[in-house]
Amino acid sequence: MTIQVGISACVFGERVRFDGGHKQNRFVVDELSKHFTFKPVCPEVGIGMTVPRPVIRLLQLAEGDERLVESKNQSIDYTDKMKAFADKQIRQSDNMCGYIVCAKSPTCGMERVKLHIPNNNTVPGGTTGIYTRELMEKMPWLPIEEDGRLCDPVLRENFVFRVFALHDFYQSVRNNLSVNAFVKFHSRYKLILMAHSPAAYKTLGQMVANIKEWDIDDFWFEYRQQFMDALKERASRKNKTNVLMHLQGYFKRSLTKDQKHELATLIHSYREGNQPLLAPLALIKHYLREYPDPYLQIQMFIDPYPEELKLRYGL
């Protein structure tokens, strides 16, 4: 299984920054590299800039246009070259399932990148790096995350999960574009959608129910976008509790009174914030092994990615 993920080369550990340094992320190198095949890209090097090189910045002109220029000589403009490079990379990224970018970079930053104006002041709130902006505009379904934000356990889990989900979508549906493939895929992610976005759970369910009214290619593009948008929403504790209670309902005829009480207590404790999600899930998995259910056994909510990544420990 090869899951292709783009990454800013400096975050992968390559010494390509303006000062010849790097910003290697240990979680990426030590953990994610076991599961993802990374494609390191340095946009600055990609357009022919040297290492080391002059510092560059984003400059907002009077008419609102943003340009990528050298800090000490703003007449040297790299904007068009950078956009052309981004377009070339995007055309070669059909199988890409995610992208990790370098925070604060004028090319790769995802948010709050410094945006200067001609008098050297900055615009409040900043902007997005020019390379990453092209990725986000032309591949809006693609999971993109900054290296620094991967330190947040919730953002880390959500990003990695979305990468695995998009890869699963490509493997399950793209190579077998059919009504049956969509129905099977959607069935496996019903509880995931219920946890992330109850509204999308209903909308996508209706789409799949009416899939025969669609052109299959149009359905592919629309479903992919709405599915990935839904997964980007944070799965709240309330929604995950509802899913756990939904799972609990499948065992009502199998468990003893004491077992039901034990599971209900764990779910309640999770809802109150006293237990991690793994606590009730571990018991549900135990009961699922003892009392197999074909529908629950295919649900991605139970095992959405390799356990060794330990992503649910802090949830």
PDB file of C-alpha atoms in Angstrom:
ATOM      1  CA  MET A   1       0.000   0.000   0.000  1.00  0.00           C
ATOM      2  CA  THR A   2       1.569   3.275  -1.140  1.00  0.00           C
ATOM      3  CA  ILE A   3      -0.033   6.434   0.193  1.00  0.00           C
ATOM      4  CA  GLN A   4       1.524   9.420  -1.555  1.00  0.00           C
ATOM      5  CA  VAL A   5       1.807  12.607   0.492  1.00  0.00           C
ATOM      6  CA  GLY A   6       3.507  15.826  -0.532  1.00  0.00           C
ATOM      7  CA  ILE A   7       5.679  17.664   1.972  1.00  0.00           C
ATOM      8  CA  SER A   8       7.764  20.805   2.180  1.00  0.00           C
ATOM      9  CA  ALA A   9      11.303  19.511   1.735  1.00  0.00           C
ATOM     10  CA  CYS A  10      12.620  21.410   4.789  1.00  0.00           C
ATOM     11  CA  VAL A  11       9.993  19.727   7.002  1.00  0.00           C
ATOM     12  CA  PHE A  12      11.239  16.368   5.730  1.00  0.00           C
ATOM     13  CA  GLY A  13      14.740  17.311   6.838  1.00  0.00           C
ATOM     14  CA  GLU A  14      16.338  18.532   3.624  1.00  0.00           C
ATOM     15  CA  ARG A  15      18.649  21.536   4.056  1.00  0.00           C
ATOM     16  CA  VAL A  16      16.911  23.787   1.566  1.00  0.00           C
ATOM     17  CA  ARG A  17      15.885  26.800   3.652  1.00  0.00           C
ATOM     18  CA  PHE A  18      17.140  30.284   2.778  1.00  0.00           C
ATOM     19  CA  ASP A  19      19.931  29.924   5.376  1.00  0.00           C
ATOM     20  CA  GLY A  20      20.835  26.359   4.419  1.00  0.00           C
ATOM     21  CA  GLY A  21      18.974  24.856   7.358  1.00  0.00           C
ATOM     22  CA  HIS A  22      15.911  22.629   7.728  1.00  0.00           C
ATOM     23  CA  LYS A  23      12.794  22.254   9.928  1.00  0.00           C
ATOM     24  CA  GLN A  24      12.605  18.481  10.204  1.00  0.00           C
ATOM     25  CA  ASN A  25       9.475  17.195  11.942  1.00  0.00           C
ATOM     26  CA  ARG A  26      10.255  14.066  13.969  1.00  0.00           C
ATOM     27  CA  PHE A  27       6.680  12.747  13.951  1.00  0.00           C
ATOM     28  CA  VAL A  28       6.695  12.878  10.158  1.00  0.00           C
ATOM     29  CA  VAL A  29      10.097  11.211   9.798  1.00  0.00           C
ATOM     30  CA  ASP A  30       9.852   8.697  12.640  1.00  0.00           C
ATOM     31  CA  GLU A  31       6.165   7.712  12.470  1.00  0.00           C
ATOM     32  CA  LEU A  32       4.338   8.803   9.333  1.00  0.00           C
ATOM     33  CA  SER A  33       7.160   7.661   7.046  1.00  0.00           C
ATOM     34  CA  LYS A  34       6.281   4.089   8.013  1.00  0.00           C
ATOM     35  CA  HIS A  35       2.882   4.503   6.374  1.00  0.00           C
ATOM     36  CA  PHE A  36       3.209   7.288   3.790  1.00  0.00           C
ATOM     37  CA  THR A  37       5.486   7.726   0.792  1.00  0.00           C
ATOM     38  CA  PHE A  38       6.550  11.348   0.992  1.00  0.00           C
ATOM     39  CA  LYS A  39       7.343  13.534  -2.001  1.00  0.00           C
ATOM     40  CA  PRO A  40       9.543  16.391  -0.722  1.00  0.00           C
ATOM     41  CA  VAL A  41       9.207  19.652  -2.632  1.00  0.00           C
ATOM     42  CA  CYS A  42      10.921  22.984  -2.037  1.00  0.00           C
ATOM     43  CA  PRO A  43       9.117  25.529  -4.228  1.00  0.00           C
ATOM     44  CA  GLU A  44      11.974  28.032  -3.990  1.00  0.00           C
ATOM     45  CA  VAL A  45      14.515  25.474  -5.200  1.00  0.00           C
ATOM     46  CA  GLY A  46      11.934  24.311  -7.737  1.00  0.00           C
ATOM     47  CA  ILE A  47      11.948  27.708  -9.464  1.00  0.00           C
ATOM     48  CA  GLY A  48      15.745  27.835  -9.518  1.00  0.00           C
ATOM     49  CA  MET A  49      16.620  29.732  -6.340  1.00  0.00           C
ATOM     50  CA  THR A  50      19.869  28.808  -4.638  1.00  0.00           C
ATOM     51  CA  VAL A  51      20.677  27.523  -1.142  1.00  0.00           C
ATOM     52  CA  PRO A  52      21.421  29.776   0.672  1.00  0.00           C
ATOM     53  CA  ARG A  53      19.411  32.555  -0.978  1.00  0.00           C
ATOM     54  CA  PRO A  54      18.030  36.033  -0.364  1.00  0.00           C
ATOM     55  CA  VAL A  55      15.045  36.277   1.995  1.00  0.00           C
ATOM     56  CA  ILE A  56      11.698  36.584   0.221  1.00  0.00           C
ATOM     57  CA  ARG A  57       8.370  37.935   1.414  1.00  0.00           C
ATOM     58  CA  LEU A  58       4.784  38.456   0.332  1.00  0.00           C
ATOM     59  CA  LEU A  59       3.996  42.032  -0.620  1.00  0.00           C
ATOM     60  CA  GLN A  60       0.498  43.481  -0.965  1.00  0.00           C
ATOM     61  CA  LEU A  61       0.312  46.180  -3.629  1.00  0.00           C
ATOM     62  CA  ALA A  62      -2.029  49.158  -3.466  1.00  0.00           C
ATOM     63  CA  GLU A  63      -4.620  47.417  -5.668  1.00  0.00           C
ATOM     64  CA  GLY A  64      -4.633  44.395  -3.344  1.00  0.00           C
ATOM     65  CA  ASP A  65      -2.554  42.061  -5.508  1.00  0.00           C
ATOM     66  CA  GLU A  66      -0.085  39.881  -3.559  1.00  0.00           C
ATOM     67  CA  ARG A  67       3.395  39.391  -4.982  1.00  0.00           C
ATOM     68  CA  LEU A  68       6.320  37.200  -3.947  1.00  0.00           C
ATOM     69  CA  VAL A  69       9.408  39.411  -3.903  1.00  0.00           C
ATOM     70  CA  GLU A  70      12.886  39.683  -2.432  1.00  0.00           C
ATOM     71  CA  SER A  71      12.850  41.457   0.918  1.00  0.00           C
ATOM     72  CA  LYS A  72      15.763  43.768   0.149  1.00  0.00           C
ATOM     73  CA  ASN A  73      14.947  44.367  -3.507  1.00  0.00           C
ATOM     74  CA  GLN A  74      11.199  44.313  -4.074  1.00  0.00           C
ATOM     75  CA  SER A  75      11.627  44.816  -7.810  1.00  0.00           C
ATOM     76  CA  ILE A  76      12.745  41.164  -8.054  1.00  0.00           C
ATOM     77  CA  ASP A  77       9.432  39.317  -8.368  1.00  0.00           C
ATOM     78  CA  TYR A  78       9.032  35.524  -8.288  1.00  0.00           C
ATOM     79  CA  THR A  79       5.220  35.388  -8.351  1.00  0.00           C
ATOM     80  CA  ASP A  80       4.658  34.174 -11.891  1.00  0.00           C
ATOM     81  CA  LYS A  81       7.440  31.598 -11.714  1.00  0.00           C
ATOM     82  CA  MET A  82       6.032  30.250  -8.448  1.00  0.00           C
ATOM     83  CA  LYS A  83       2.488  29.956  -9.799  1.00  0.00           C
ATOM     84  CA  ALA A  84       3.755  28.179 -12.913  1.00  0.00           C
ATOM     85  CA  PHE A  85       5.756  25.769 -10.740  1.00  0.00           C
ATOM     86  CA  ALA A  86       2.716  25.102  -8.548  1.00  0.00           C
ATOM     87  CA  ASP A  87       0.565  24.399 -11.624  1.00  0.00           C
ATOM     88  CA  LYS A  88       3.150  21.894 -12.870  1.00  0.00           C
ATOM     89  CA  GLN A  89       3.255  20.113  -9.505  1.00  0.00           C
ATOM     90  CA  ILE A  90      -0.537  19.958  -9.292  1.00  0.00           C
ATOM     91  CA  ARG A  91      -0.795  18.364 -12.744  1.00  0.00           C
ATOM     92  CA  GLN A  92       1.532  15.616 -11.477  1.00  0.00           C
ATOM     93  CA  SER A  93      -0.378  15.064  -8.222  1.00  0.00           C
ATOM     94  CA  ASP A  94      -3.376  13.000  -9.303  1.00  0.00           C
ATOM     95  CA  ASN A  95      -2.603  10.291  -6.732  1.00  0.00           C
ATOM     96  CA  MET A  96      -1.660  12.656  -3.916  1.00  0.00           C
ATOM     97  CA  CYS A  97      -3.617  11.993  -0.713  1.00  0.00           C
ATOM     98  CA  GLY A  98      -2.300  14.804   1.496  1.00  0.00           C
ATOM     99  CA  TYR A  99       0.263  17.550   1.924  1.00  0.00           C
ATOM    100  CA  ILE A 100       2.304  18.795   4.892  1.00  0.00           C
ATOM    101  CA  VAL A 101       3.549  22.365   4.486  1.00  0.00           C
ATOM    102  CA  CYS A 102       5.963  24.601   6.362  1.00  0.00           C
ATOM    103  CA  ALA A 103       4.354  27.151   8.689  1.00  0.00           C
ATOM    104  CA  LYS A 104       4.994  30.875   8.192  1.00  0.00           C
ATOM    105  CA  SER A 105       6.702  30.351   4.833  1.00  0.00           C
ATOM    106  CA  PRO A 106       5.782  32.923   2.128  1.00  0.00           C
ATOM    107  CA  THR A 107       5.488  30.017  -0.302  1.00  0.00           C
ATOM    108  CA  CYS A 108       4.242  27.117   1.845  1.00  0.00           C
ATOM    109  CA  GLY A 109       2.513  28.602   4.903  1.00  0.00           C
ATOM    110  CA  MET A 110      -1.147  27.625   5.237  1.00  0.00           C
ATOM    111  CA  GLU A 111      -2.314  30.544   7.362  1.00  0.00           C
ATOM    112  CA  ARG A 112      -1.150  33.718   9.114  1.00  0.00           C
ATOM    113  CA  VAL A 113       1.846  34.177   6.818  1.00  0.00           C
ATOM    114  CA  LYS A 114       3.230  37.708   7.095  1.00  0.00           C
ATOM    115  CA  LEU A 115       1.869  39.966   4.377  1.00  0.00           C
ATOM    116  CA  HIS A 116       3.811  43.179   4.025  1.00  0.00           C
ATOM    117  CA  ILE A 117       2.818  46.479   2.485  1.00  0.00           C
ATOM    118  CA  PRO A 118       5.307  48.857   0.794  1.00  0.00           C
ATOM    119  CA  ASN A 119       6.064  50.815   3.994  1.00  0.00           C
ATOM    120  CA  ASN A 120       7.230  47.536   5.660  1.00  0.00           C
ATOM    121  CA  ASN A 121       4.199  47.250   7.956  1.00  0.00           C
ATOM    122  CA  THR A 122       2.191  44.026   7.877  1.00  0.00           C
ATOM    123  CA  VAL A 123      -1.469  43.301   7.239  1.00  0.00           C
ATOM    124  CA  PRO A 124      -3.337  41.996  10.333  1.00  0.00           C
ATOM    125  CA  GLY A 125      -4.185  38.311  10.083  1.00  0.00           C
ATOM    126  CA  GLY A 126      -1.626  37.629   7.388  1.00  0.00           C
ATOM    127  CA  THR A 127      -2.248  35.428   4.366  1.00  0.00           C
ATOM    128  CA  THR A 128      -1.476  32.059   2.770  1.00  0.00           C
ATOM    129  CA  GLY A 129       1.804  31.135   1.088  1.00  0.00           C
ATOM    130  CA  ILE A 130       1.558  31.457  -2.673  1.00  0.00           C
ATOM    131  CA  TYR A 131       2.398  27.793  -3.438  1.00  0.00           C
ATOM    132  CA  THR A 132       0.004  26.410  -0.822  1.00  0.00           C
ATOM    133  CA  ARG A 133      -2.720  28.798  -1.962  1.00  0.00           C
ATOM    134  CA  GLU A 134      -2.533  27.279  -5.441  1.00  0.00           C
ATOM    135  CA  LEU A 135      -2.810  23.781  -3.929  1.00  0.00           C
ATOM    136  CA  MET A 136      -5.818  24.757  -1.825  1.00  0.00           C
ATOM    137  CA  GLU A 137      -7.612  26.483  -4.705  1.00  0.00           C
ATOM    138  CA  LYS A 138      -7.023  23.800  -7.336  1.00  0.00           C
ATOM    139  CA  MET A 139      -7.222  20.717  -5.085  1.00  0.00           C
ATOM    140  CA  PRO A 140      -9.792  21.801  -2.454  1.00  0.00           C
ATOM    141  CA  TRP A 141     -10.480  18.203  -1.411  1.00  0.00           C
ATOM    142  CA  LEU A 142      -6.818  17.543  -0.503  1.00  0.00           C
ATOM    143  CA  PRO A 143      -5.924  17.267   3.224  1.00  0.00           C
ATOM    144  CA  ILE A 144      -3.318  19.976   3.902  1.00  0.00           C
ATOM    145  CA  GLU A 145      -1.720  20.698   7.263  1.00  0.00           C
ATOM    146  CA  GLU A 146       1.173  22.738   8.621  1.00  0.00           C
ATOM    147  CA  ASP A 147       4.094  21.109  10.425  1.00  0.00           C
ATOM    148  CA  GLY A 148       3.540  23.108  13.625  1.00  0.00           C
ATOM    149  CA  ARG A 149      -0.173  22.301  13.828  1.00  0.00           C
ATOM    150  CA  LEU A 150       0.698  18.591  13.837  1.00  0.00           C
ATOM    151  CA  CYS A 151       1.730  19.082  17.481  1.00  0.00           C
ATOM    152  CA  ASP A 152      -1.958  19.497  18.347  1.00  0.00           C
ATOM    153  CA  PRO A 153      -3.339  15.959  18.964  1.00  0.00           C
ATOM    154  CA  VAL A 154      -6.789  16.810  17.551  1.00  0.00           C
ATOM    155  CA  LEU A 155      -5.434  18.429  14.362  1.00  0.00           C
ATOM    156  CA  ARG A 156      -2.851  15.663  13.957  1.00  0.00           C
ATOM    157  CA  GLU A 157      -5.444  12.906  14.211  1.00  0.00           C
ATOM    158  CA  ASN A 158      -7.833  14.656  11.860  1.00  0.00           C
ATOM    159  CA  PHE A 159      -5.205  15.259   9.181  1.00  0.00           C
ATOM    160  CA  VAL A 160      -3.762  11.749   9.242  1.00  0.00           C
ATOM    161  CA  PHE A 161      -7.232  10.222   9.233  1.00  0.00           C
ATOM    162  CA  ARG A 162      -8.259  12.299   6.200  1.00  0.00           C
ATOM    163  CA  VAL A 163      -5.177  11.117   4.316  1.00  0.00           C
ATOM    164  CA  PHE A 164      -6.052   7.471   4.981  1.00  0.00           C
ATOM    165  CA  ALA A 165      -9.693   8.100   4.071  1.00  0.00           C
ATOM    166  CA  LEU A 166      -8.865   9.772   0.748  1.00  0.00           C
ATOM    167  CA  HIS A 167      -6.495   6.938  -0.130  1.00  0.00           C
ATOM    168  CA  ASP A 168      -9.213   4.428   0.733  1.00  0.00           C
ATOM    169  CA  PHE A 169     -11.643   6.349  -1.484  1.00  0.00           C
ATOM    170  CA  TYR A 170      -9.243   6.219  -4.418  1.00  0.00           C
ATOM    171  CA  GLN A 171      -8.495   2.530  -3.932  1.00  0.00           C
ATOM    172  CA  SER A 172     -12.135   1.556  -3.433  1.00  0.00           C
ATOM    173  CA  VAL A 173     -13.892   3.720  -5.998  1.00  0.00           C
ATOM    174  CA  ARG A 174     -11.631   5.311  -8.589  1.00  0.00           C
ATOM    175  CA  ASN A 175     -10.419   2.049 -10.089  1.00  0.00           C
ATOM    176  CA  ASN A 176     -13.962   0.667 -10.131  1.00  0.00           C
ATOM    177  CA  LEU A 177     -16.208   3.651 -10.802  1.00  0.00           C
ATOM    178  CA  SER A 178     -19.659   2.175 -10.263  1.00  0.00           C
ATOM    179  CA  VAL A 179     -22.817   2.569  -8.204  1.00  0.00           C
ATOM    180  CA  ASN A 180     -21.939  -0.533  -6.217  1.00  0.00           C
ATOM    181  CA  ALA A 181     -18.459   0.772  -5.369  1.00  0.00           C
ATOM    182  CA  PHE A 182     -19.866   4.063  -4.071  1.00  0.00           C
ATOM    183  CA  VAL A 183     -22.554   2.330  -2.003  1.00  0.00           C
ATOM    184  CA  LYS A 184     -20.033  -0.026  -0.385  1.00  0.00           C
ATOM    185  CA  PHE A 185     -17.593   2.771   0.354  1.00  0.00           C
ATOM    186  CA  HIS A 186     -20.249   5.049   1.814  1.00  0.00           C
ATOM    187  CA  SER A 187     -21.604   2.248   3.990  1.00  0.00           C
ATOM    188  CA  ARG A 188     -18.207   1.848   5.673  1.00  0.00           C
ATOM    189  CA  TYR A 189     -18.024   5.550   6.547  1.00  0.00           C
ATOM    190  CA  LYS A 190     -21.542   6.144   7.830  1.00  0.00           C
ATOM    191  CA  LEU A 191     -20.544   6.313  11.500  1.00  0.00           C
ATOM    192  CA  ILE A 192     -17.501   8.449  10.658  1.00  0.00           C
ATOM    193  CA  LEU A 193     -19.767  10.964   8.941  1.00  0.00           C
ATOM    194  CA  MET A 194     -22.187  10.853  11.869  1.00  0.00           C
ATOM    195  CA  ALA A 195     -19.294  11.788  14.187  1.00  0.00           C
ATOM    196  CA  HIS A 196     -17.835  14.551  12.021  1.00  0.00           C
ATOM    197  CA  SER A 197     -20.915  16.161  10.486  1.00  0.00           C
ATOM    198  CA  PRO A 198     -24.481  14.965  11.060  1.00  0.00           C
ATOM    199  CA  ALA A 199     -25.603  17.365   8.305  1.00  0.00           C
ATOM    200  CA  ALA A 200     -23.186  15.838   5.788  1.00  0.00           C
ATOM    201  CA  TYR A 201     -24.225  12.371   6.982  1.00  0.00           C
ATOM    202  CA  LYS A 202     -27.770  13.143   5.820  1.00  0.00           C
ATOM    203  CA  THR A 203     -26.777  14.976   2.631  1.00  0.00           C
ATOM    204  CA  LEU A 204     -24.321  12.349   1.416  1.00  0.00           C
ATOM    205  CA  GLY A 205     -26.750   9.585   2.350  1.00  0.00           C
ATOM    206  CA  GLN A 206     -29.375  11.187   0.125  1.00  0.00           C
ATOM    207  CA  MET A 207     -26.834  11.616  -2.671  1.00  0.00           C
ATOM    208  CA  VAL A 208     -25.896   7.941  -2.573  1.00  0.00           C
ATOM    209  CA  ALA A 209     -29.570   6.926  -2.420  1.00  0.00           C
ATOM    210  CA  ASN A 210     -30.180   8.905  -5.637  1.00  0.00           C
ATOM    211  CA  ILE A 211     -26.887   8.048  -7.336  1.00  0.00           C
ATOM    212  CA  LYS A 212     -28.581   6.521 -10.395  1.00  0.00           C
ATOM    213  CA  GLU A 213     -29.937   9.958 -11.255  1.00  0.00           C
ATOM    214  CA  TRP A 214     -26.369  11.287 -11.610  1.00  0.00           C
ATOM    215  CA  ASP A 215     -23.754  11.043 -14.301  1.00  0.00           C
ATOM    216  CA  ILE A 216     -21.211   8.791 -12.553  1.00  0.00           C
ATOM    217  CA  ASP A 217     -18.260  11.098 -13.306  1.00  0.00           C
ATOM    218  CA  ASP A 218     -20.107  14.129 -11.941  1.00  0.00           C
ATOM    219  CA  PHE A 219     -21.021  12.115  -8.861  1.00  0.00           C
ATOM    220  CA  TRP A 220     -17.365  11.202  -8.337  1.00  0.00           C
ATOM    221  CA  PHE A 221     -16.227  14.822  -8.167  1.00  0.00           C
ATOM    222  CA  GLU A 222     -19.151  16.041  -6.066  1.00  0.00           C
ATOM    223  CA  TYR A 223     -19.040  13.162  -3.583  1.00  0.00           C
ATOM    224  CA  ARG A 224     -15.262  13.450  -3.139  1.00  0.00           C
ATOM    225  CA  GLN A 225     -15.503  17.147  -2.326  1.00  0.00           C
ATOM    226  CA  GLN A 226     -18.428  16.876   0.065  1.00  0.00           C
ATOM    227  CA  PHE A 227     -16.987  13.781   1.746  1.00  0.00           C
ATOM    228  CA  MET A 228     -13.599  15.407   2.362  1.00  0.00           C
ATOM    229  CA  ASP A 229     -15.233  18.662   3.503  1.00  0.00           C
ATOM    230  CA  ALA A 230     -17.244  16.693   6.068  1.00  0.00           C
ATOM    231  CA  LEU A 231     -14.179  14.891   7.436  1.00  0.00           C
ATOM    232  CA  LYS A 232     -12.396  18.213   7.860  1.00  0.00           C
ATOM    233  CA  GLU A 233     -14.972  19.208  10.492  1.00  0.00           C
ATOM    234  CA  ARG A 234     -13.917  18.337  13.999  1.00  0.00           C
ATOM    235  CA  ALA A 235     -15.654  15.264  15.403  1.00  0.00           C
ATOM    236  CA  SER A 236     -17.047  16.658  18.661  1.00  0.00           C
ATOM    237  CA  ARG A 237     -17.248  14.703  21.896  1.00  0.00           C
ATOM    238  CA  LYS A 238     -21.041  15.002  21.712  1.00  0.00           C
ATOM    239  CA  ASN A 239     -21.193  13.511  18.210  1.00  0.00           C
ATOM    240  CA  LYS A 240     -18.750  10.734  19.073  1.00  0.00           C
ATOM    241  CA  THR A 241     -20.829   9.917  22.151  1.00  0.00           C
ATOM    242  CA  ASN A 242     -23.878   9.581  19.918  1.00  0.00           C
ATOM    243  CA  VAL A 243     -21.940   7.167  17.698  1.00  0.00           C
ATOM    244  CA  LEU A 244     -20.829   5.144  20.715  1.00  0.00           C
ATOM    245  CA  MET A 245     -24.428   4.897  21.883  1.00  0.00           C
ATOM    246  CA  HIS A 246     -25.429   3.873  18.368  1.00  0.00           C
ATOM    247  CA  LEU A 247     -22.816   1.101  18.496  1.00  0.00           C
ATOM    248  CA  GLN A 248     -24.037   0.088  21.934  1.00  0.00           C
ATOM    249  CA  GLY A 249     -27.505  -0.484  20.520  1.00  0.00           C
ATOM    250  CA  TYR A 250     -26.253  -3.306  18.300  1.00  0.00           C
ATOM    251  CA  PHE A 251     -25.392  -5.390  21.385  1.00  0.00           C
ATOM    252  CA  LYS A 252     -28.644  -4.941  23.320  1.00  0.00           C
ATOM    253  CA  ARG A 253     -29.731  -8.527  22.659  1.00  0.00           C
ATOM    254  CA  SER A 254     -26.299 -10.045  23.294  1.00  0.00           C
ATOM    255  CA  LEU A 255     -25.028  -8.459  26.515  1.00  0.00           C
ATOM    256  CA  THR A 256     -26.014  -9.225  30.052  1.00  0.00           C
ATOM    257  CA  LYS A 257     -27.481  -6.521  32.285  1.00  0.00           C
ATOM    258  CA  ASP A 258     -24.097  -6.013  33.977  1.00  0.00           C
ATOM    259  CA  GLN A 259     -22.252  -5.802  30.629  1.00  0.00           C
ATOM    260  CA  LYS A 260     -24.719  -3.224  29.345  1.00  0.00           C
ATOM    261  CA  HIS A 261     -24.237  -1.192  32.495  1.00  0.00           C
ATOM    262  CA  GLU A 262     -20.452  -1.375  32.234  1.00  0.00           C
ATOM    263  CA  LEU A 263     -20.481  -0.140  28.615  1.00  0.00           C
ATOM    264  CA  ALA A 264     -23.034   2.591  29.332  1.00  0.00           C
ATOM    265  CA  THR A 265     -20.915   3.783  32.269  1.00  0.00           C
ATOM    266  CA  LEU A 266     -17.795   3.988  30.115  1.00  0.00           C
ATOM    267  CA  ILE A 267     -19.615   5.913  27.399  1.00  0.00           C
ATOM    268  CA  HIS A 268     -21.002   8.325  29.990  1.00  0.00           C
ATOM    269  CA  SER A 269     -17.533   8.770  31.483  1.00  0.00           C
ATOM    270  CA  TYR A 270     -16.170   9.577  28.010  1.00  0.00           C
ATOM    271  CA  ARG A 271     -18.975  12.084  27.433  1.00  0.00           C
ATOM    272  CA  GLU A 272     -18.044  13.804  30.715  1.00  0.00           C
ATOM    273  CA  GLY A 273     -14.388  14.031  29.638  1.00  0.00           C
ATOM    274  CA  ASN A 274     -13.107  11.548  32.237  1.00  0.00           C
ATOM    275  CA  GLN A 275     -12.089   8.818  29.769  1.00  0.00           C
ATOM    276  CA  PRO A 276     -10.425   8.853  26.363  1.00  0.00           C
ATOM    277  CA  LEU A 277     -12.326   7.582  23.339  1.00  0.00           C
ATOM    278  CA  LEU A 278     -10.205   4.436  23.414  1.00  0.00           C
ATOM    279  CA  ALA A 279     -11.796   3.248  26.672  1.00  0.00           C
ATOM    280  CA  PRO A 280     -15.353   2.591  25.430  1.00  0.00           C
ATOM    281  CA  LEU A 281     -14.020   1.615  21.993  1.00  0.00           C
ATOM    282  CA  ALA A 282     -11.822  -1.096  23.498  1.00  0.00           C
ATOM    283  CA  LEU A 283     -14.842  -2.642  25.213  1.00  0.00           C
ATOM    284  CA  ILE A 284     -16.939  -2.354  22.044  1.00  0.00           C
ATOM    285  CA  LYS A 285     -14.185  -4.117  20.074  1.00  0.00           C
ATOM    286  CA  HIS A 286     -14.116  -6.846  22.705  1.00  0.00           C
ATOM    287  CA  TYR A 287     -17.861  -7.391  22.397  1.00  0.00           C
ATOM    288  CA  LEU A 288     -17.630  -7.252  18.604  1.00  0.00           C
ATOM    289  CA  ARG A 289     -15.143 -10.132  18.642  1.00  0.00           C
ATOM    290  CA  GLU A 290     -17.439 -12.071  20.945  1.00  0.00           C
ATOM    291  CA  TYR A 291     -20.637 -11.165  19.084  1.00  0.00           C
ATOM    292  CA  PRO A 292     -19.675 -10.479  15.434  1.00  0.00           C
ATOM    293  CA  ASP A 293     -21.868  -8.142  13.407  1.00  0.00           C
ATOM    294  CA  PRO A 294     -21.217  -7.806   9.642  1.00  0.00           C
ATOM    295  CA  TYR A 295     -22.259  -4.140   9.537  1.00  0.00           C
ATOM    296  CA  LEU A 296     -20.168  -3.048  12.505  1.00  0.00           C
ATOM    297  CA  GLN A 297     -17.152  -5.040  11.360  1.00  0.00           C
ATOM    298  CA  ILE A 298     -16.781  -2.856   8.257  1.00  0.00           C
ATOM    299  CA  GLN A 299     -17.239   0.487  10.037  1.00  0.00           C
ATOM    300  CA  MET A 300     -14.139   2.691   9.700  1.00  0.00           C
ATOM    301  CA  PHE A 301     -15.029   4.530  12.905  1.00  0.00           C
ATOM    302  CA  ILE A 302     -13.755   1.558  14.886  1.00  0.00           C
ATOM    303  CA  ASP A 303     -10.334   1.247  13.207  1.00  0.00           C
ATOM    304  CA  PRO A 304      -9.740   4.187  10.844  1.00  0.00           C
ATOM    305  CA  TYR A 305      -5.926   3.858  10.644  1.00  0.00           C
ATOM    306  CA  PRO A 306      -3.069   1.716  12.045  1.00  0.00           C
ATOM    307  CA  GLU A 307      -3.251   1.433  15.823  1.00  0.00           C
ATOM    308  CA  GLU A 308       0.501   1.942  16.245  1.00  0.00           C
ATOM    309  CA  LEU A 309       0.149   5.607  15.298  1.00  0.00           C
ATOM    310  CA  LYS A 310      -1.482   6.127  18.725  1.00  0.00           C
ATOM    311  CA  LEU A 311      -3.539   9.020  17.385  1.00  0.00           C
ATOM    312  CA  ARG A 312      -6.557   8.468  19.599  1.00  0.00           C
ATOM    313  CA  TYR A 313      -4.640   8.508  22.892  1.00  0.00           C
ATOM    314  CA  GLY A 314      -5.371  12.189  23.458  1.00  0.00           C
ATOM    315  CA  LEU A 315      -8.967  12.234  22.175  1.00  0.00           C
TER     316      LEU A 315
END
